[in-house]
XYZ file of C-alpha atoms in Angstrom:
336
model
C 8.524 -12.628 -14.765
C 5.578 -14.039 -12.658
C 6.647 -17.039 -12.664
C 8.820 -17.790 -9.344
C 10.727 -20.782 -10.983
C 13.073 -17.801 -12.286
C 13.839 -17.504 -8.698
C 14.898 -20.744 -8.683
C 11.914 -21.823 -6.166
C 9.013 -24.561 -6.544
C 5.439 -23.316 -5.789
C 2.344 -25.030 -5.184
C -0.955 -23.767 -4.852
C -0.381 -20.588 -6.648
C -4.011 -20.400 -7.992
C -7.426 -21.244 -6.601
C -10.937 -22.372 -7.500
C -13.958 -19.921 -7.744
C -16.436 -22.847 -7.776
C -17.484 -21.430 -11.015
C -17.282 -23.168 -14.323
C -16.584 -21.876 -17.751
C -19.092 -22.616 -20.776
C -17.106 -25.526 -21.908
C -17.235 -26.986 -18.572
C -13.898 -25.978 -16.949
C -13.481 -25.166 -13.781
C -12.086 -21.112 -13.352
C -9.646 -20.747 -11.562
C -7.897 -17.067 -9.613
C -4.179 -16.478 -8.916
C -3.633 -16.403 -4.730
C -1.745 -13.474 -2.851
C 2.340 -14.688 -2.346
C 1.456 -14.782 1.305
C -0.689 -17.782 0.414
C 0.923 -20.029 -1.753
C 0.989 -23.360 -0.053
C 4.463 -24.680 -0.305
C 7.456 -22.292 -1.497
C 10.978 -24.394 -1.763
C 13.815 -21.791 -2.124
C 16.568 -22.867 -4.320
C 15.474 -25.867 -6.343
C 16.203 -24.587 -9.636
C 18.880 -23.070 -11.052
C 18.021 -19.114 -10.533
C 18.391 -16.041 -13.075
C 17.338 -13.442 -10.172
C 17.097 -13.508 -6.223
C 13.947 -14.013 -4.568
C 14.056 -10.800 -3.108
C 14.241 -9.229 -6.708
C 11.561 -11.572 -7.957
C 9.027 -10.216 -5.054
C 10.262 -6.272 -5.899
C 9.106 -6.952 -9.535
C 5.748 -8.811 -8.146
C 5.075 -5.693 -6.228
C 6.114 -3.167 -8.858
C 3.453 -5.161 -11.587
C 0.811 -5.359 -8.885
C 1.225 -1.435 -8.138
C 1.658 -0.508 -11.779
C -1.666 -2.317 -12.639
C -4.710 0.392 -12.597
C -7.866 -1.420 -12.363
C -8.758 0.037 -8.916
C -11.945 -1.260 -8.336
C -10.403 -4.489 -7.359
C -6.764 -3.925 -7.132
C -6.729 -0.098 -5.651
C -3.096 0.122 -6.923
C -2.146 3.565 -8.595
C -1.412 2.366 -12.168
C 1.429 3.205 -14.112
C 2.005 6.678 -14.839
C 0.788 8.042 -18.261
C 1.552 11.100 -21.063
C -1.433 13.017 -19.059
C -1.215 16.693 -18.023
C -2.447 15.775 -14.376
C 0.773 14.938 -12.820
C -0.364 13.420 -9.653
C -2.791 10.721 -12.068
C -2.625 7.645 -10.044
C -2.080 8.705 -6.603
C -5.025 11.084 -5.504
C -7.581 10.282 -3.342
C -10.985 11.921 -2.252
C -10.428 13.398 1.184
C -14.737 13.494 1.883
C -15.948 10.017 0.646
C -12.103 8.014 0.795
C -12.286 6.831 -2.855
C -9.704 7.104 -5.493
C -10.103 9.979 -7.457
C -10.247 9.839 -11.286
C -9.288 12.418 -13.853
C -10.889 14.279 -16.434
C -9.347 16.545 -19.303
C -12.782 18.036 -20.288
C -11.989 21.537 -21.019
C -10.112 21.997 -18.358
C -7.653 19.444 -16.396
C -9.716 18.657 -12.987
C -9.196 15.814 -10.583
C -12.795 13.982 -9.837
C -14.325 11.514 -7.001
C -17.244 10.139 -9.851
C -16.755 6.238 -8.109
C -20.411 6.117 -5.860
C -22.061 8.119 -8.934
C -21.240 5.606 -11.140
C -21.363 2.346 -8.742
C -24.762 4.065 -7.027
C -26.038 6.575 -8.779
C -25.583 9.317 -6.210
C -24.299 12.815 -7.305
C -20.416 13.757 -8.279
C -18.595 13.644 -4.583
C -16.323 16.704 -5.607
C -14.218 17.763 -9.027
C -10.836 19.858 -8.331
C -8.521 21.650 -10.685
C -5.556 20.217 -11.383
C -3.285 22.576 -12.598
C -3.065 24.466 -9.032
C -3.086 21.474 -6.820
C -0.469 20.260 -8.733
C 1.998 23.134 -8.648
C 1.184 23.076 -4.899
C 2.411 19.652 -4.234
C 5.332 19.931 -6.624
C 6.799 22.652 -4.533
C 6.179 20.666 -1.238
C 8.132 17.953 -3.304
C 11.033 20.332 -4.231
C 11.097 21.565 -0.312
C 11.252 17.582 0.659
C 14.702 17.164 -0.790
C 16.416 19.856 1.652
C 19.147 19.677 4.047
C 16.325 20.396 7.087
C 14.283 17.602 5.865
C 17.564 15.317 5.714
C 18.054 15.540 9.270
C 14.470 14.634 9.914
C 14.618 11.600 8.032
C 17.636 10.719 9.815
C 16.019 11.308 13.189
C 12.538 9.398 12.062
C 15.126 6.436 11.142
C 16.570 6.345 14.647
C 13.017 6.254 16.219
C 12.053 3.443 13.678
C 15.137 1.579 14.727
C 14.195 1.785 18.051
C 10.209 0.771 17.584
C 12.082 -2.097 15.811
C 14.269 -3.467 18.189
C 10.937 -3.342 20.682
C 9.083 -5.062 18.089
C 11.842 -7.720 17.807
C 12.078 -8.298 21.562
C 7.771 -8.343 22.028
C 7.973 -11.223 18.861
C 10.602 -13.188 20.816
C 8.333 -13.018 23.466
C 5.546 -14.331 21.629
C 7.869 -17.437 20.636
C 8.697 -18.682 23.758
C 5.111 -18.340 25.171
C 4.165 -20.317 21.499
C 6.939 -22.907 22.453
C 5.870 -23.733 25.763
C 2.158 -24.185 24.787
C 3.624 -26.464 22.060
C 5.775 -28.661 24.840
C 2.532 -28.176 27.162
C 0.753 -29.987 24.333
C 3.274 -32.885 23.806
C 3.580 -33.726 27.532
C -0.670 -33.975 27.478
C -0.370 -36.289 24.375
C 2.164 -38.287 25.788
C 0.179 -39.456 29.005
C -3.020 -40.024 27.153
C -4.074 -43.255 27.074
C -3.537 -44.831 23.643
C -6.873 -46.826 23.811
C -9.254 -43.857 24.718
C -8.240 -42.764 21.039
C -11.211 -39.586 20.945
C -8.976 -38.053 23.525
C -5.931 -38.519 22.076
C -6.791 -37.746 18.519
C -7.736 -34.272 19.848
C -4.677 -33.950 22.155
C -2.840 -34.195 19.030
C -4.853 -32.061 16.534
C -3.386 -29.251 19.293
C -0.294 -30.574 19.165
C -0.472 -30.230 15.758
C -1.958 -26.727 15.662
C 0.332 -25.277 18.813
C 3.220 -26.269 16.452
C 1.966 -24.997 13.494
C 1.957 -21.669 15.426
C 4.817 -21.843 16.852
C 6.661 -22.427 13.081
C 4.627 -19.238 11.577
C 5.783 -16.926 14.638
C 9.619 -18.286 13.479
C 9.430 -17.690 10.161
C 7.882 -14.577 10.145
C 10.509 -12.856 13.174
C 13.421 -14.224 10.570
C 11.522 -12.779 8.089
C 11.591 -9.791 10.136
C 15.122 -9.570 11.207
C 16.086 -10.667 7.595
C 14.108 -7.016 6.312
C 15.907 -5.227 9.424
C 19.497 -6.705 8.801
C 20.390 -4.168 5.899
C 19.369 -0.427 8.230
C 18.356 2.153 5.685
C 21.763 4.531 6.367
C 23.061 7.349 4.139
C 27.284 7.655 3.951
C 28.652 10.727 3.988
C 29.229 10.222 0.001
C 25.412 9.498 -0.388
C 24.229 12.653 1.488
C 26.289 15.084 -0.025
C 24.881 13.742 -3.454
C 21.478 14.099 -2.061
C 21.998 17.749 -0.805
C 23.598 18.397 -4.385
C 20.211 16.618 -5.893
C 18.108 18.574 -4.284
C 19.184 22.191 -5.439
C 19.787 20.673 -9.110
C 16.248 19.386 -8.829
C 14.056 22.619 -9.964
C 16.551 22.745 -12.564
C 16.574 19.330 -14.038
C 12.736 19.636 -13.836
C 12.597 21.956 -16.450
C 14.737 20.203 -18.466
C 13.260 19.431 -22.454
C 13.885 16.067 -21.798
C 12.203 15.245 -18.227
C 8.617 14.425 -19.924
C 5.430 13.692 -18.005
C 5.536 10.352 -17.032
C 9.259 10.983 -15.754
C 7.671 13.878 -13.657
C 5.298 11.364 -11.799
C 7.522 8.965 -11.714
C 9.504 11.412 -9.676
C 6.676 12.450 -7.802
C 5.992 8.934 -6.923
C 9.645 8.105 -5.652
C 8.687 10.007 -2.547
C 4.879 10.299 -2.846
C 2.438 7.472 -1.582
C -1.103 9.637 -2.196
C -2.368 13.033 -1.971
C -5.596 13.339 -0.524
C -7.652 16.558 -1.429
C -10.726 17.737 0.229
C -12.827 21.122 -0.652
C -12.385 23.243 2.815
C -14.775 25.836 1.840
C -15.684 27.326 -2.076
C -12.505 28.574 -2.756
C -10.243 26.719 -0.664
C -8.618 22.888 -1.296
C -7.374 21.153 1.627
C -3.939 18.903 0.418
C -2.433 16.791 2.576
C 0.634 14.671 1.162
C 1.185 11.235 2.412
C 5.278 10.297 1.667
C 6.351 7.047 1.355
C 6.731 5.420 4.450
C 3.027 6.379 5.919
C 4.572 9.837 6.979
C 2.349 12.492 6.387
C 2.684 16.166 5.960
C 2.846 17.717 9.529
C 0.609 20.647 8.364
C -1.660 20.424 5.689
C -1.253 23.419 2.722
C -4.785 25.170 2.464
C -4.785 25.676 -1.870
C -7.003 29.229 -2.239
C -8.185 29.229 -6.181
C -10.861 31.318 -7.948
C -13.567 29.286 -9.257
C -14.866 30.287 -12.514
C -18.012 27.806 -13.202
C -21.226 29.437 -13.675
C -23.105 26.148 -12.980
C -25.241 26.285 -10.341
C -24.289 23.929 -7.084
C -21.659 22.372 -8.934
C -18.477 24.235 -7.048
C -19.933 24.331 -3.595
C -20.793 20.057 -3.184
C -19.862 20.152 0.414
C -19.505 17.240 2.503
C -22.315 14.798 2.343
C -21.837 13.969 5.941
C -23.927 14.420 8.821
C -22.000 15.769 11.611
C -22.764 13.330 14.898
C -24.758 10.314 12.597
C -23.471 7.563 11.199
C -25.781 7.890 7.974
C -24.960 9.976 4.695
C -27.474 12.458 3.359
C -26.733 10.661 -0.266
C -28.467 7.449 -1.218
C -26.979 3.923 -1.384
C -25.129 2.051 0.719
C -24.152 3.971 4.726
C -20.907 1.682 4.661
C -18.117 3.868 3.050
C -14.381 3.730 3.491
C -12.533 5.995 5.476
C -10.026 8.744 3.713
C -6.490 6.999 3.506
C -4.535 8.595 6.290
């Protein structure tokens, strides 16, 4: 299914070269994003799915592949006690967090210790953590957090609409630097052809523009056209959902990957940070970039008798730009 021909559109430039060559002497090659494939013709072949199916599946196999060091996608999820494998994130250093069934089910930042060499960011329980964002899942689906959805989708459709009206705005400024252009290429003078080869190169370029700002404000509107609304049939289902939900949890046949694929309908990350020795800070980022207004503080009895290995605070130094650890002082931010 990664081919768009069963779309029914022609693509070129769907790869491109890593001026690299293979042993036998051919020239490797790299697949290219979808939003830079050269030419895309809708409808030339006959079609077995929409296009807008055929780019849902292209982000559901992107997403569901786990090799994060190149990728950072969350993988798909796995028979693996940790139910939020995939989707948690170090809250100190900003790296995906791995985990680790040794003994005990813990959720680990190892990345810079095995990239670098520096010491084990931090290593987290599981068990707790999870139950902790499992409940904030269960108290998601309520008739309270209903109405806030509904509220944040009337202030989205309003940052829309002023969205919409600040592109339009950027078209006609794009079209009148595009007309400016062909009025200045028109009175050139053919023979002083330096001048008007560059008159047109802008020409070119100002129109060039001016087609990307159109087809990305239809591709805009054409996202915008179907509004994310609930009928009255569809809410009372989802109030019903939501106090069947605990219950259908514990059913015998809801396995672990069905858990975090539940989890993940309404999950984007969870980012974990140690607060103090005994205390885990959690904060849940939903789908949609909102994230929890307050932050749960987990409190959990540590029980390792290795020295240092529970209280790895922070390795940063308040005011600097510089970490105490060694390697590299470029790290990423935590994921908001």
């Amino acid at each position: 299914m990664k081919n768009p021909a069963y779309a029914g559109a022609f693509v070129y430039g769907r790869t491109r070269s890593r001026h690299m060559l293979y042993p036998n002497g051919k020239l490797m090659t790299e697949p290219c994003p979808m939003a830079e494939w050269k030419i895309v013709v809708k409808g030339k072949y006959p079609a077995y799915i929409t296009w807008e199916s055929f780019e849902r599946i292209q982000a559901m196999l992107r997403d569901n592949h786990a090799e994060y060091d190149r990728n950072r996608t969350r993988g798909v999820p796995r028979d693996g006690a940790a139910l939020l494998q995939g989707i948690v994130w170090c809250g100190q250093c900003g790296h995906k967090m791995a985990v680790q069934y040794r003994g005990s089910n813990r959720y680990i930042c190892n990345y810079l210790h095995r990239s670098q060499g520096d010491p084990v960011c931090q290593h987290l329980p599981a068990d707790p953590i999870d139950t902790q964002v499992v409940e904030a899942f269960f108290a998601a689906v309520t008739p309270a957090e209903l109405e806030t959805w509904t509220h944040a989708q009337e202030v989205r459709h309003r940052s829309d609409e002023a969205f919409d009206r600040a592109e339009a705005q950027q078209i006609e400024r794009l079209r009148y630097q595009a007309l400016l252009a062909e009025r200045q290429f028109n009175k050139v003078d053919p023979d002083n052809r330096n001048v008007a080869g560059e008159l047109e190169r802008r020409w070119e370029l100002a129109l060039r523009e001016l087609r990307q700002a159109e087809d990305a404000l239809a591709r805009h509107r054409a996202e915008r056209a179907a509004p994310e609304t609930l009928s009255d049939e569809d809410r009372e289902r989802f109030l019903a959902l939501g106090l069947q939900l605990p219950a259908l949890w514990e059913e015998p046949d809801m396995n672990r990957e069905r858990r975090k694929a539940l989890l993940r309908s309404l999950i984007d990350k969870v980012v974990l940070r140690r607060a103090a020795t005994d205390r885990i800070s959690v904060r849940i980022v939903w789908r949609g970039g909102a994230v929890a207004a307050q932050s749960p503080t987990l409190r959990w009895r540590s029980r390792c008798t290795r020295t240092g290995c529970c209280r790895a605070g922070p390795r940063w130094r308040p005011g600097s730009s510089t970490w105490h650890a060694r390697g590299s002082t470029t790290r990423p931010s935590p994921p908001s």
